[in-house]
XYZ file of N, CA and C in Angstrom:
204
model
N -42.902 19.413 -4.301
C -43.165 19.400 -2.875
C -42.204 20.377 -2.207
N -42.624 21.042 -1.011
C -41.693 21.926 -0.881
C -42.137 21.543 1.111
N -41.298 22.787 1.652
C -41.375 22.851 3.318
C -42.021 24.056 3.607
N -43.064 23.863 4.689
C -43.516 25.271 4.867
C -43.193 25.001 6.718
N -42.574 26.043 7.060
C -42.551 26.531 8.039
C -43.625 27.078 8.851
N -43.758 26.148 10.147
C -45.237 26.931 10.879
C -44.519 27.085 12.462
N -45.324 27.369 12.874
C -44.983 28.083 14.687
C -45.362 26.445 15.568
N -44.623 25.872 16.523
C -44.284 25.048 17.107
C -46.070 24.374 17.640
N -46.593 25.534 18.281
C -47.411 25.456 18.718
C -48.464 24.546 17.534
N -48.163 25.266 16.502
C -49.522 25.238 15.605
C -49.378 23.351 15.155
N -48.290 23.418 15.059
C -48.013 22.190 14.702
C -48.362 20.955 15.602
N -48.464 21.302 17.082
C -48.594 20.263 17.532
C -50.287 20.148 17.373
N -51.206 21.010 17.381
C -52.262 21.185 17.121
C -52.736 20.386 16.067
N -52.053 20.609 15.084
C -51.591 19.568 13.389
C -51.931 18.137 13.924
N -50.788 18.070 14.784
C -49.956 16.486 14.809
C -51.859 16.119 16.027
N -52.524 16.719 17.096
C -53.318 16.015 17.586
C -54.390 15.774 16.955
N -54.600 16.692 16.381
C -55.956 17.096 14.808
C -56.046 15.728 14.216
N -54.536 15.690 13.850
C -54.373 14.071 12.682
C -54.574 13.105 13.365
N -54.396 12.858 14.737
C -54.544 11.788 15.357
C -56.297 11.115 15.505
N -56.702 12.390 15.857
C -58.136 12.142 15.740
C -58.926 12.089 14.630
N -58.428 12.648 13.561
C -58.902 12.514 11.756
C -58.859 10.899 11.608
N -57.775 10.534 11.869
C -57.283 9.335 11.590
C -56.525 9.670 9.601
N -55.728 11.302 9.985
C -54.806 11.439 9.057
C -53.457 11.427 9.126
N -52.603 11.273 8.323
C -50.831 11.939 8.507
C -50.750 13.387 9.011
N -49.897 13.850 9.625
C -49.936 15.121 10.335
C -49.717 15.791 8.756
N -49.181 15.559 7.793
C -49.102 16.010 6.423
C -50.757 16.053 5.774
N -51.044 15.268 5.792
C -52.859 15.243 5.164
C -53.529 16.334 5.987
N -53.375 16.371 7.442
C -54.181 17.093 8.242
C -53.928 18.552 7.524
N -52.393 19.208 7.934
C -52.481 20.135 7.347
C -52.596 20.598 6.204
N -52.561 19.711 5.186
C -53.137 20.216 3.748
C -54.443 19.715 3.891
N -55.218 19.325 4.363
C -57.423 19.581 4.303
C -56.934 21.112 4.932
N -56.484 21.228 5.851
C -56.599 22.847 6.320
C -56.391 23.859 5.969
N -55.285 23.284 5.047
C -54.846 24.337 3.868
C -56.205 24.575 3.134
N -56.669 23.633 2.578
C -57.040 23.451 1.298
C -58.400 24.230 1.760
N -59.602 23.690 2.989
C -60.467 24.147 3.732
C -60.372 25.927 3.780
N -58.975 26.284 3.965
C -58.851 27.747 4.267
C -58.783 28.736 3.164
N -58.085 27.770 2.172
C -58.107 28.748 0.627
C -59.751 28.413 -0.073
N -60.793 27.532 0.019
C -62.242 27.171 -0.157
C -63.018 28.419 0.500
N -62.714 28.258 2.032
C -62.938 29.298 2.687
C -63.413 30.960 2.227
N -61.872 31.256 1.924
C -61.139 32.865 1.611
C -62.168 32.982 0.428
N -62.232 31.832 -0.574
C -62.839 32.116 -1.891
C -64.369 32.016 -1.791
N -64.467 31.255 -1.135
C -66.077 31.277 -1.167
C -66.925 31.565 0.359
N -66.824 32.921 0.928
C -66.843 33.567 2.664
C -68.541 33.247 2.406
N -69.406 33.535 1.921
C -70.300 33.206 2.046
C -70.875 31.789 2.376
N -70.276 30.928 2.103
C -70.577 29.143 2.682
C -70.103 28.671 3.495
N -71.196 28.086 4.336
C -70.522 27.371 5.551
C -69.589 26.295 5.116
N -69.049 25.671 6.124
C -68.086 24.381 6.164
C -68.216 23.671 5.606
N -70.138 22.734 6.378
C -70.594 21.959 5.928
C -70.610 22.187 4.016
N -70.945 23.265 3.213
C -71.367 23.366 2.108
C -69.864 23.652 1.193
N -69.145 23.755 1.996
C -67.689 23.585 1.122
C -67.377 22.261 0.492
N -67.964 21.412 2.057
C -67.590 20.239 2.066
C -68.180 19.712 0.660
N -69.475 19.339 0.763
C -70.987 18.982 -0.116
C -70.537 19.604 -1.145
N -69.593 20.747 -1.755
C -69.684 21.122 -3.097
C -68.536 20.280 -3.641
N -67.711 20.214 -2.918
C -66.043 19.209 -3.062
C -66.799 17.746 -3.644
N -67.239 16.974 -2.490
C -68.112 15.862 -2.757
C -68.530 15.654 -3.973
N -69.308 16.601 -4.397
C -70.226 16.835 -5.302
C -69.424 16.799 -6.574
N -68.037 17.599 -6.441
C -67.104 17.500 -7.703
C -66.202 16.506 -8.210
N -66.239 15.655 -6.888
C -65.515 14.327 -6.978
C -66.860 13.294 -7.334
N -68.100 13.886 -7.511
C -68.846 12.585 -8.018
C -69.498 11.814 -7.072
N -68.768 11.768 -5.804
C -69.678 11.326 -4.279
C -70.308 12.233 -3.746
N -71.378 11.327 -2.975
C -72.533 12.276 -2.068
C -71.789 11.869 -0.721
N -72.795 12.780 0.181
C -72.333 13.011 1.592
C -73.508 11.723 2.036
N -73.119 10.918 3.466
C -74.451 10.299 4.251
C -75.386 11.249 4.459
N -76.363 10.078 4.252
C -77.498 10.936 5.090
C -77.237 11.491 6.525
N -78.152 12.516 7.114
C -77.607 12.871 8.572
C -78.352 12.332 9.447
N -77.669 11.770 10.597
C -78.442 11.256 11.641
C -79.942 12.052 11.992
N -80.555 11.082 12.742
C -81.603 11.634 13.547
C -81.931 11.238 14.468
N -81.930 12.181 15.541
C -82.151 12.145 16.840
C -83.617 11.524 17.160
């Protein structure tokens, strides 16, 4: 485990993010981490399909999606 240094700002962004995740300001920023290096590697897929491939590798499915 180590410390990463971020800009004041970004952090509080972190700390409200987690509040509404219902994560640790630590969890928040590592999904964001983790979301951003998924990202970089795979620019062609949306969010949603980062998500759904993760899911998919852990063996769980996503809910069905609402309907209006």
């Amino acid at each position: 485990m180590g410390i990463v240094k971020i800009d004041d700002q970004l952090h509080e962004e972190v700390r409200r993010a987690s509040t509404v995740m219902c994560r640790s300001i630590n969890a928040q920023a590592e999904f964001w981490m983790k979301m951003g290096m998924l990202a970089e590697a795979n620019p062609t897929l949306s969010f949603h399909e980062i998500v759904k491939a993760q899911m998919a590798a852990a063996d769980l499915s996503l809910p069905q999606p609402l309907v209006a």
